[in-house]
Coordinates of C-alpha atoms and ligand atoms in Angstrom, one line a residue:
M1 CA -175.6 -35.8 -103.1
R2 CA -174.5 -36.5 -100.1
E3 CA -172.4 -39.6 -99.6
L4 CA -173.5 -42.4 -97.5
P5 CA -170.9 -43.1 -94.8
R6 CA -168.6 -46.2 -95.5
K7 CA -169.6 -49.3 -94.2
A8 CA -166.7 -51.0 -91.9
K9 CA -165.8 -54.2 -93.4
A10 CA -164.4 -57.3 -91.6
V11 CA -162.8 -60.4 -93.6
V12 CA -163.4 -63.2 -91.3
V13 CA -161.0 -66.5 -92.2
G14 CA -163.1 -69.9 -91.2
G15 CA -166.8 -70.4 -92.2
S16 CA -167.8 -73.0 -89.4
I17 CA -169.7 -72.4 -86.4
A18 CA -167.4 -69.4 -84.8
G19 CA -167.0 -68.1 -88.4
L20 CA -170.6 -67.8 -89.2
S21 CA -171.5 -66.5 -85.8
C22 CA -169.1 -63.9 -86.0
A23 CA -170.8 -62.5 -89.7
H24 CA -174.0 -62.7 -87.6
A25 CA -173.1 -60.5 -85.3
L26 CA -171.3 -58.1 -87.0
I27 CA -173.8 -57.4 -89.6
A28 CA -176.0 -57.0 -86.5
A29 CA -173.6 -54.6 -85.8
G30 CA -173.8 -52.6 -89.0
W31 CA -170.5 -54.2 -90.6
E32 CA -170.4 -55.6 -94.0
V33 CA -168.7 -59.1 -93.8
V34 CA -166.9 -61.1 -95.6
V35 CA -166.0 -65.0 -95.0
L36 CA -163.6 -66.9 -96.4
E37 CA -163.8 -70.8 -95.9
K38 CA -161.4 -73.2 -97.6
T39 CA -164.0 -76.2 -98.0
G40 CA -166.0 -75.8 -101.4
A41 CA -169.1 -76.2 -100.2
P42 CA -171.6 -76.0 -96.9
R43 CA -171.1 -79.3 -95.5
A44 CA -174.8 -80.4 -95.1
G45 CA -175.7 -83.8 -93.9
C46 CA -175.1 -86.4 -91.2
A47 CA -171.7 -87.5 -92.5
T48 CA -170.3 -84.2 -91.1
G49 CA -169.6 -83.8 -87.4
A50 CA -171.6 -85.3 -84.8
G51 CA -173.7 -83.8 -81.8
L52 CA -172.7 -80.6 -79.5
G53 CA -174.9 -79.1 -76.8
L54 CA -175.8 -75.6 -76.5
D55 CA -176.3 -73.7 -73.1
P56 CA -178.7 -71.5 -72.2
L57 CA -177.1 -68.5 -73.4
A58 CA -175.8 -69.4 -76.6
Q59 CA -179.3 -70.5 -77.5
K60 CA -180.4 -66.9 -76.9
I61 CA -178.0 -65.5 -78.6
L62 CA -178.7 -67.7 -81.6
R63 CA -182.4 -67.1 -81.5
S64 CA -181.6 -63.4 -82.0
W65 CA -179.7 -64.2 -85.3
L66 CA -182.1 -66.8 -86.9
K67 CA -185.1 -64.4 -86.3
Q68 CA -187.4 -67.0 -87.2
P69 CA -189.3 -67.7 -84.0
G70 CA -189.2 -71.3 -83.0
I71 CA -186.6 -72.7 -85.5
L72 CA -184.1 -73.5 -83.1
E73 CA -186.3 -75.7 -80.9
L74 CA -187.5 -77.1 -84.2
N75 CA -183.7 -78.1 -85.3
T76 CA -182.3 -79.2 -81.6
V77 CA -183.9 -81.3 -78.6
P78 CA -184.0 -80.4 -75.2
L79 CA -181.4 -81.9 -72.9
T80 CA -182.5 -81.3 -69.2
I81 CA -180.9 -83.6 -67.1
D82 CA -177.3 -84.2 -66.8
Q83 CA -176.3 -87.4 -65.5
N84 CA -173.0 -89.2 -64.6
E85 CA -173.2 -92.9 -63.8
A86 CA -170.5 -95.4 -62.9
T87 CA -170.0 -98.7 -64.8
D88 CA -168.5 -102.3 -64.0
G89 CA -169.3 -103.2 -67.7
N90 CA -172.6 -105.2 -66.6
K91 CA -174.4 -102.5 -64.7
N92 CA -174.3 -98.6 -64.4
R93 CA -175.0 -96.8 -61.0
V94 CA -176.1 -93.0 -61.0
L95 CA -173.0 -90.7 -59.2
T96 CA -175.2 -87.5 -60.0
R97 CA -178.2 -86.3 -61.5
D98 CA -179.1 -82.8 -62.0
E99 CA -182.6 -82.2 -63.4
N100 CA -182.2 -78.1 -64.4
L101 CA -179.6 -78.6 -67.2
N102 CA -181.6 -76.1 -69.7
F103 CA -179.3 -77.1 -72.8
R104 CA -180.2 -78.4 -76.0
A105 CA -178.4 -80.7 -78.6
A106 CA -177.7 -80.2 -82.1
H107 CA -176.2 -81.8 -85.0
W108 CA -173.4 -80.1 -86.0
S109 CA -174.4 -80.0 -89.4
D110 CA -178.0 -78.7 -88.4
L111 CA -176.4 -75.9 -86.4
H112 CA -174.2 -75.0 -89.3
S113 CA -177.0 -75.2 -92.1
L114 CA -178.9 -72.7 -89.9
L115 CA -176.6 -70.2 -89.2
H116 CA -175.6 -70.3 -93.0
E117 CA -179.1 -70.2 -94.4
A118 CA -179.8 -67.1 -92.1
L119 CA -177.0 -65.1 -93.6
P120 CA -177.5 -63.0 -96.6
A121 CA -176.4 -64.8 -99.8
Q122 CA -172.9 -64.3 -100.7
T123 CA -171.7 -63.8 -97.4
V124 CA -169.4 -66.8 -97.3
C125 CA -166.9 -67.6 -100.3
W126 CA -166.6 -71.0 -100.4
G127 CA -163.5 -72.7 -101.3
Q128 CA -161.5 -70.1 -100.4
M129 CA -158.3 -70.6 -98.8
F130 CA -156.5 -67.9 -96.9
L131 CA -153.0 -67.5 -97.3
T132 CA -151.6 -64.5 -95.5
F133 CA -152.4 -60.7 -94.2
C134 CA -150.7 -57.7 -94.0
I135 CA -151.7 -54.5 -91.8
S136 CA -151.6 -51.2 -93.1
E137 CA -148.2 -49.1 -91.7
D138 CA -151.1 -46.3 -90.4
R139 CA -152.9 -49.7 -88.7
T140 CA -156.1 -48.3 -90.3
H141 CA -156.9 -51.6 -92.5
V142 CA -155.6 -55.1 -93.3
E143 CA -155.5 -56.6 -96.6
V144 CA -156.0 -60.2 -97.1
K145 CA -154.6 -62.8 -99.4
S146 CA -156.6 -65.9 -100.4
K147 CA -156.5 -68.5 -103.3
A148 CA -159.4 -70.1 -105.2
V149 CA -159.0 -74.0 -104.2
Q150 CA -160.4 -74.9 -107.5
T151 CA -158.7 -72.2 -109.9
G152 CA -156.0 -71.4 -107.9
D153 CA -156.8 -67.6 -108.6
I154 CA -155.4 -65.1 -105.8
T155 CA -157.6 -62.4 -104.7
N156 CA -156.7 -59.5 -102.0
I157 CA -159.3 -58.2 -99.8
V158 CA -158.9 -55.2 -98.1
G159 CA -160.9 -54.7 -94.5
D160 CA -160.7 -52.9 -91.4
L161 CA -160.6 -55.7 -89.4
L162 CA -159.6 -59.3 -89.8
V163 CA -161.1 -62.0 -87.4
A164 CA -159.4 -65.4 -87.2
A165 CA -162.2 -68.1 -86.9
D166 CA -159.8 -70.6 -88.3
G167 CA -160.0 -73.4 -85.7
C168 CA -157.8 -74.9 -83.1
L169 CA -154.7 -74.9 -85.6
S170 CA -155.2 -71.4 -86.3
P171 CA -152.6 -70.6 -88.9
I172 CA -153.4 -66.5 -88.1
R173 CA -152.8 -67.4 -84.6
Q174 CA -149.6 -68.9 -85.4
S175 CA -148.4 -65.8 -87.2
F176 CA -148.5 -63.9 -84.2
L177 CA -147.7 -66.7 -81.9
P178 CA -145.1 -69.0 -83.7
D179 CA -144.2 -71.1 -80.4
F180 CA -147.9 -72.0 -79.1
K181 CA -148.3 -75.7 -79.4
L182 CA -151.6 -77.7 -78.7
R183 CA -151.3 -79.8 -75.8
Y184 CA -152.5 -83.2 -76.0
S185 CA -154.9 -84.4 -73.5
G186 CA -153.8 -88.0 -73.1
Y187 CA -156.6 -89.6 -74.8
C188 CA -158.2 -89.8 -78.1
A189 CA -162.3 -89.8 -78.7
W190 CA -164.2 -92.3 -80.9
R191 CA -167.4 -90.8 -81.8
G192 CA -170.3 -91.8 -83.9
V193 CA -174.0 -91.1 -84.4
L194 CA -176.4 -94.2 -85.2
D195 CA -179.3 -93.1 -87.2
F196 CA -182.3 -95.3 -86.2
S197 CA -184.9 -93.1 -88.1
D198 CA -186.0 -96.3 -90.6
E199 CA -186.1 -98.5 -87.7
E200 CA -187.7 -96.6 -84.2
N201 CA -188.5 -99.7 -82.4
S202 CA -185.3 -101.6 -83.5
D203 CA -184.0 -104.2 -80.8
T204 CA -180.9 -102.1 -80.5
I205 CA -182.8 -99.1 -79.3
L206 CA -185.2 -100.6 -77.3
A207 CA -182.4 -102.3 -75.2
L208 CA -180.5 -99.0 -75.0
K209 CA -183.5 -97.3 -73.2
K210 CA -183.2 -99.7 -70.1
P211 CA -179.7 -98.7 -69.2
Y212 CA -180.5 -95.3 -70.3
P213 CA -184.1 -94.7 -69.9
D214 CA -183.9 -91.0 -70.2
L215 CA -182.6 -90.5 -73.6
G216 CA -184.3 -87.9 -75.3
K217 CA -183.8 -85.5 -72.6
C218 CA -180.7 -86.7 -70.6
L219 CA -176.7 -86.1 -71.4
Y220 CA -175.5 -89.3 -69.9
F221 CA -172.0 -89.9 -69.1
T222 CA -170.8 -93.2 -68.1
L223 CA -167.2 -93.7 -66.4
G224 CA -165.4 -96.9 -66.1
Q225 CA -161.9 -97.2 -64.8
G226 CA -159.8 -94.4 -66.5
T227 CA -162.3 -94.0 -69.4
H228 CA -165.8 -92.5 -70.2
T229 CA -168.3 -92.2 -72.6
V230 CA -170.8 -90.0 -73.4
L231 CA -174.5 -90.5 -74.7
Y232 CA -177.3 -88.4 -75.9
E233 CA -180.0 -88.3 -78.6
L234 CA -180.4 -86.0 -81.4
L235 CA -183.3 -84.8 -83.2
N236 CA -184.7 -87.1 -86.4
K237 CA -183.9 -90.4 -84.4
R238 CA -180.2 -90.4 -84.0
I239 CA -178.0 -91.5 -81.1
N240 CA -174.7 -89.5 -80.3
W241 CA -171.9 -91.3 -78.4
L242 CA -168.4 -90.5 -77.9
W243 CA -165.6 -92.9 -76.2
Y244 CA -162.7 -91.4 -74.9
V245 CA -159.7 -93.5 -74.7
N246 CA -156.3 -93.0 -72.7
Q247 CA -153.4 -93.4 -75.4
P248 CA -150.2 -92.2 -76.4
E249 CA -150.6 -89.5 -78.8
P250 CA -151.3 -90.4 -82.5
E251 CA -149.5 -88.4 -85.5
L252 CA -151.5 -86.1 -87.1
K253 CA -151.8 -85.9 -91.1
G254 CA -152.7 -82.6 -92.5
S255 CA -154.9 -80.0 -90.9
S256 CA -157.5 -81.8 -89.3
V257 CA -157.8 -83.7 -85.3
T258 CA -159.5 -86.1 -87.0
I259 CA -158.3 -89.4 -87.8
T260 CA -159.1 -91.6 -90.8
V261 CA -159.9 -95.2 -89.4
S262 CA -159.5 -98.5 -90.9
D263 CA -161.9 -101.2 -90.8
D264 CA -159.3 -103.0 -88.3
M265 CA -159.1 -100.1 -85.9
V266 CA -162.8 -100.2 -85.8
E267 CA -162.8 -103.6 -85.0
K268 CA -160.4 -103.2 -82.0
M269 CA -162.5 -100.5 -80.7
H270 CA -165.5 -102.9 -80.8
E271 CA -163.9 -105.5 -79.2
A272 CA -162.4 -103.2 -76.6
A273 CA -166.3 -101.9 -76.1
E274 CA -167.1 -105.7 -75.0
K275 CA -164.9 -105.4 -72.2
N276 CA -165.6 -101.7 -70.9
W277 CA -169.6 -101.1 -71.3
V278 CA -173.0 -102.4 -70.8
P279 CA -173.9 -104.6 -73.9
E280 CA -176.8 -102.5 -74.9
L281 CA -174.3 -99.4 -75.5
V282 CA -171.6 -101.9 -77.3
K283 CA -174.3 -102.7 -79.5
V284 CA -175.0 -99.2 -80.6
M285 CA -171.3 -98.5 -81.3
R286 CA -171.4 -101.8 -83.4
E287 CA -174.1 -100.7 -85.2
T288 CA -172.8 -97.1 -85.9
E289 CA -171.6 -96.6 -89.4
Q290 CA -168.5 -94.8 -90.1
P291 CA -167.3 -93.9 -86.5
F292 CA -164.3 -91.4 -86.3
L293 CA -161.6 -90.8 -84.0
N294 CA -160.7 -87.4 -82.9
V295 CA -157.2 -86.6 -81.2
I296 CA -158.5 -84.4 -78.3
Y297 CA -156.1 -81.2 -77.5
D298 CA -156.3 -78.1 -75.5
G299 CA -154.3 -74.9 -75.3
E300 CA -152.6 -73.0 -72.3
P301 CA -154.7 -70.4 -72.2
L302 CA -153.7 -67.3 -74.3
D303 CA -152.8 -63.8 -72.9
R304 CA -154.2 -62.0 -75.5
I305 CA -156.5 -62.7 -78.6
V306 CA -156.1 -59.2 -80.1
W307 CA -153.5 -57.6 -82.4
D308 CA -153.8 -54.2 -84.2
N309 CA -156.9 -55.1 -86.5
V310 CA -156.7 -58.7 -85.8
A311 CA -159.0 -60.7 -83.5
L312 CA -159.0 -64.1 -82.7
I313 CA -162.3 -65.9 -82.1
G314 CA -163.9 -69.8 -81.3
D315 CA -161.3 -72.8 -81.1
A316 CA -158.6 -70.2 -82.4
A317 CA -158.7 -68.0 -79.4
H318 CA -159.3 -71.1 -76.9
P319 CA -158.5 -74.6 -77.9
T320 CA -160.4 -76.6 -75.3
T321 CA -161.3 -80.2 -74.6
P322 CA -165.0 -81.4 -74.8
H323 CA -165.6 -82.2 -71.5
G324 CA -167.6 -78.6 -70.5
L325 CA -169.2 -78.5 -73.7
R326 CA -167.9 -75.4 -74.3
S327 CA -166.2 -74.8 -77.7
T328 CA -169.3 -74.2 -79.8
N329 CA -170.9 -71.9 -76.8
M330 CA -167.7 -70.2 -76.7
S331 CA -167.5 -69.5 -80.0
I332 CA -171.2 -68.4 -80.1
L333 CA -170.3 -66.1 -76.9
D334 CA -167.1 -64.6 -78.4
A335 CA -168.8 -63.6 -81.7
A336 CA -171.6 -61.9 -79.5
V337 CA -169.5 -59.8 -77.6
L338 CA -167.3 -58.7 -80.5
G339 CA -170.2 -57.6 -82.5
K340 CA -171.3 -55.7 -79.3
C341 CA -167.9 -54.1 -78.5
L342 CA -167.6 -53.0 -82.4
E343 CA -170.9 -51.5 -82.6
K344 CA -170.4 -49.6 -79.2
W345 CA -167.2 -48.2 -80.1
G346 CA -167.6 -47.8 -83.7
V347 CA -164.8 -48.4 -86.7
E348 CA -163.0 -45.2 -85.7
N349 CA -162.4 -46.8 -82.3
L350 CA -161.3 -50.2 -83.4
N351 CA -158.4 -50.6 -80.9
S352 CA -160.7 -49.7 -78.0
A353 CA -163.4 -52.2 -78.7
L354 CA -161.1 -54.8 -79.3
Q355 CA -159.4 -54.5 -76.2
E356 CA -162.9 -54.5 -74.6
Y357 CA -163.6 -57.8 -76.4
Q358 CA -160.4 -59.1 -75.1
S359 CA -161.2 -58.0 -71.4
I360 CA -164.4 -59.7 -71.4
R361 CA -163.7 -62.8 -73.1
L362 CA -159.9 -63.6 -71.8
P363 CA -160.6 -64.3 -68.5
I364 CA -163.9 -66.6 -68.4
A365 CA -162.3 -68.5 -71.6
R366 CA -159.1 -69.0 -69.4
E367 CA -161.2 -70.5 -66.4
Q368 CA -163.7 -72.5 -68.5
V369 CA -160.7 -73.9 -70.8
L370 CA -158.9 -75.2 -67.6
Y371 CA -162.1 -76.5 -66.0
S372 CA -162.6 -78.6 -69.3
R373 CA -159.1 -80.1 -68.8
R374 CA -159.8 -80.6 -65.0
L375 CA -162.8 -82.5 -65.8
G376 CA -161.4 -84.7 -68.6
R377 CA -158.7 -85.3 -66.3
I378 CA -160.9 -86.7 -63.3
K379 CA -163.4 -88.6 -65.8
Q380 CA -160.2 -90.3 -67.4
G381 CA -158.7 -91.5 -63.9
L382 CA -155.8 -89.3 -64.7
D383 CA -154.0 -87.6 -61.9
L384 CA -154.2 -84.0 -60.8
P385 CA -152.0 -82.1 -58.2
D386 CA -155.0 -81.6 -55.5
R387 CA -156.9 -84.9 -55.9
K388 CA -156.7 -88.4 -55.9
V389 CA -157.2 -90.6 -59.2
F390 CA -161.1 -90.8 -59.3
V391 CA -162.6 -94.4 -59.0
P392 CA -166.0 -94.4 -60.2
V393 CA -167.3 -97.6 -58.8
T394 CA -166.2 -96.7 -55.3
A395 CA -166.8 -92.6 -55.6
R396 CA -168.4 -91.3 -52.7
E397 CA -171.1 -88.5 -53.2
E398 CA -168.6 -85.5 -52.5
D399 CA -165.9 -86.9 -55.0
C400 CA -168.6 -86.7 -57.6
E401 CA -169.7 -82.7 -57.4
E402 CA -167.3 -82.0 -59.5
L403 CA -168.1 -83.9 -62.6
Q404 CA -171.7 -81.9 -63.3
Q405 CA -171.7 -79.3 -66.2
K406 CA -172.9 -77.0 -63.6
A407 CA -169.7 -76.8 -61.7
M408 CA -168.5 -75.0 -64.9
P409 CA -167.0 -71.7 -64.2
S410 CA -169.0 -68.5 -65.1
L411 CA -171.3 -71.0 -66.8
N412 CA -174.4 -68.5 -66.2
E413 CA -172.5 -65.4 -66.6
I414 CA -174.1 -63.1 -68.9
P415 CA -171.4 -60.4 -70.1
S416 CA -173.2 -56.8 -69.2
I417 CA -172.0 -55.5 -72.9
L418 CA -174.9 -58.2 -74.2
V419 CA -177.3 -57.5 -71.3
A420 CA -177.6 -53.9 -72.0
E421 CA -179.9 -54.3 -75.0
R422 CA -181.8 -57.6 -74.1
Ligands
LIG1 C1 -166.3 -80.4 -90.0 C2 -166.7 -79.7 -89.0 C3 -167.7 -80.9 -87.9 C4 -167.4 -80.7 -87.0 N1 -168.3 -81.3 -86.2 C5 -168.6 -81.2 -84.6 C6 -169.2 -81.9 -83.6 O1 -170.1 -82.7 -84.4 N2 -169.4 -81.8 -82.7 C7 -168.5 -80.6 -82.1 O2 -168.6 -80.5 -80.6 N3 -167.6 -79.9 -82.6 C8 -167.7 -80.1 -83.9 N4 -166.8 -79.5 -84.8 C9 -165.5 -78.5 -83.8 C10 -166.5 -77.2 -83.8 O3 -167.2 -76.6 -84.8 C11 -165.8 -76.6 -83.0 O4 -165.1 -77.1 -82.0 C12 -166.6 -75.3 -82.5 O5 -167.5 -74.9 -82.9 C13 -165.5 -73.8 -82.7 O6 -165.6 -73.6 -83.9 P1 -164.4 -72.9 -84.5 O7 -165.3 -72.4 -85.7 O8 -163.9 -72.3 -83.8 O9 -163.6 -74.2 -85.2 P2 -164.0 -75.3 -86.5 O10 -165.1 -75.8 -86.3 O11 -162.7 -76.1 -86.3 O12 -163.8 -74.4 -87.9 C14 -162.5 -73.9 -88.4 C15 -162.9 -73.2 -90.1 O13 -161.6 -72.5 -90.7 C16 -161.2 -72.9 -91.7 N5 -160.1 -73.0 -92.0 C17 -159.5 -73.4 -91.4 N6 -157.9 -72.8 -92.0 C18 -158.4 -72.1 -93.1 C19 -157.7 -71.1 -94.1 N7 -156.3 -71.1 -94.4 N8 -158.7 -70.7 -95.2 C20 -159.8 -70.8 -95.0 N9 -160.5 -71.4 -94.1 C21 -160.0 -71.9 -93.0 C22 -161.8 -74.5 -91.3 O14 -162.0 -75.3 -92.8 C23 -162.9 -74.7 -90.8 O15 -164.3 -74.5 -91.5 C24 -166.6 -79.5 -86.1 C25 -165.9 -78.7 -86.8 C26 -166.0 -79.0 -88.2 C27 -164.9 -78.0 -89.4

């Protein structure tokens, strides 16, 4: 009997959005995939993460992976309006309004569950902490060592390709670029999700719809002096909010960019909110259980994201600030492009596949990371070499054009390798 050709195998480190997206894309390209994720189990439920916005291309790619028609629509809500407003703390004034946004809002854990449930069982090895990797001398394979977090057992997995989807603090990236440092943006973000499913017509929600009448379809940015908030509704009667606060860089503990907050910090945040935001928004912040604080970083765009049989994707490849809603969208696009490049070139031409992946994704990631940085600095009233500090209450129309999501470079660009078969 003739032996079937061996399936190419990828070891993906990180089982968040980029890692699971990569598993979908590579399986679709005919590869065998093992995902190693250090957390012990799929992270379901509202307590994990908050909201994110999916752009039209990411939606299209996700639909192709999720297969079940309509499932993405069932688990997300449309975001059709992008609105920037100035506030004096009592009243909001519209600065820009774009009614052709065409994004969808998802809760991180809903999107993560959708991606996970659509994968073949056993694709993700939960509770596996990646330790090290070693590329064979002839560059034909890579050996990855991981440790079971619960038992301490060590496993060695050999694959043709190692994909680093291990987030903005990527240990794998660090092994190639030991001097790379994340760059603190100058601000942190308070984040929270108010669940009002048990009281749909609560005074808080009814009141919020006065200053924010298009909730349910609108991505609201409210700009105060040197600070701004983001507000939009998620599926199942949840309000997602973020509030960016300029401050010195906090010290990070462990390997997370989320800071554990004390009751005292939350109380101080509520008090400061009173001075900046309309009372209806302050009430939402006060009623949100377990708000959390993210330290906002990005990184100088990298010159390369592939080395031999190793590729970086997602936040590992391009840590970015959140203002252009890029992290998740870029992760999905990275994965889709990587999958198509591997399919086109085959494992026997891995180097060409990875070079093509890099040549498609690097330039766009670079401009989007830098534009997100710029957007954040404008909205936080921080200085930029080529424009005056933004003052929302006195801003004129021409000062505001850059604020819109549609100003993001290459937002609607579809790489030709994806168009070919779509
Ligand atoms: C729990 C969680 C909740 C989030 N919630 C939101 C949200 O609400 N809104 C939003 O916009 N973004 C959120 N993010 C970030 C968002 O997922 C990313 O910015 C974006 O989607 C890119 O994802 P990523 O997979 O590249 O990176 P990340 O999402 O940061 O994922 C990296 C993954 O790698 C794993 N990992 C790291 N080191 C190792 C190792 N040594 N061994 C094994 N595994 C390792 C981590 O546990 C993590 O699961 C969240 C991320 C996480 C992990």
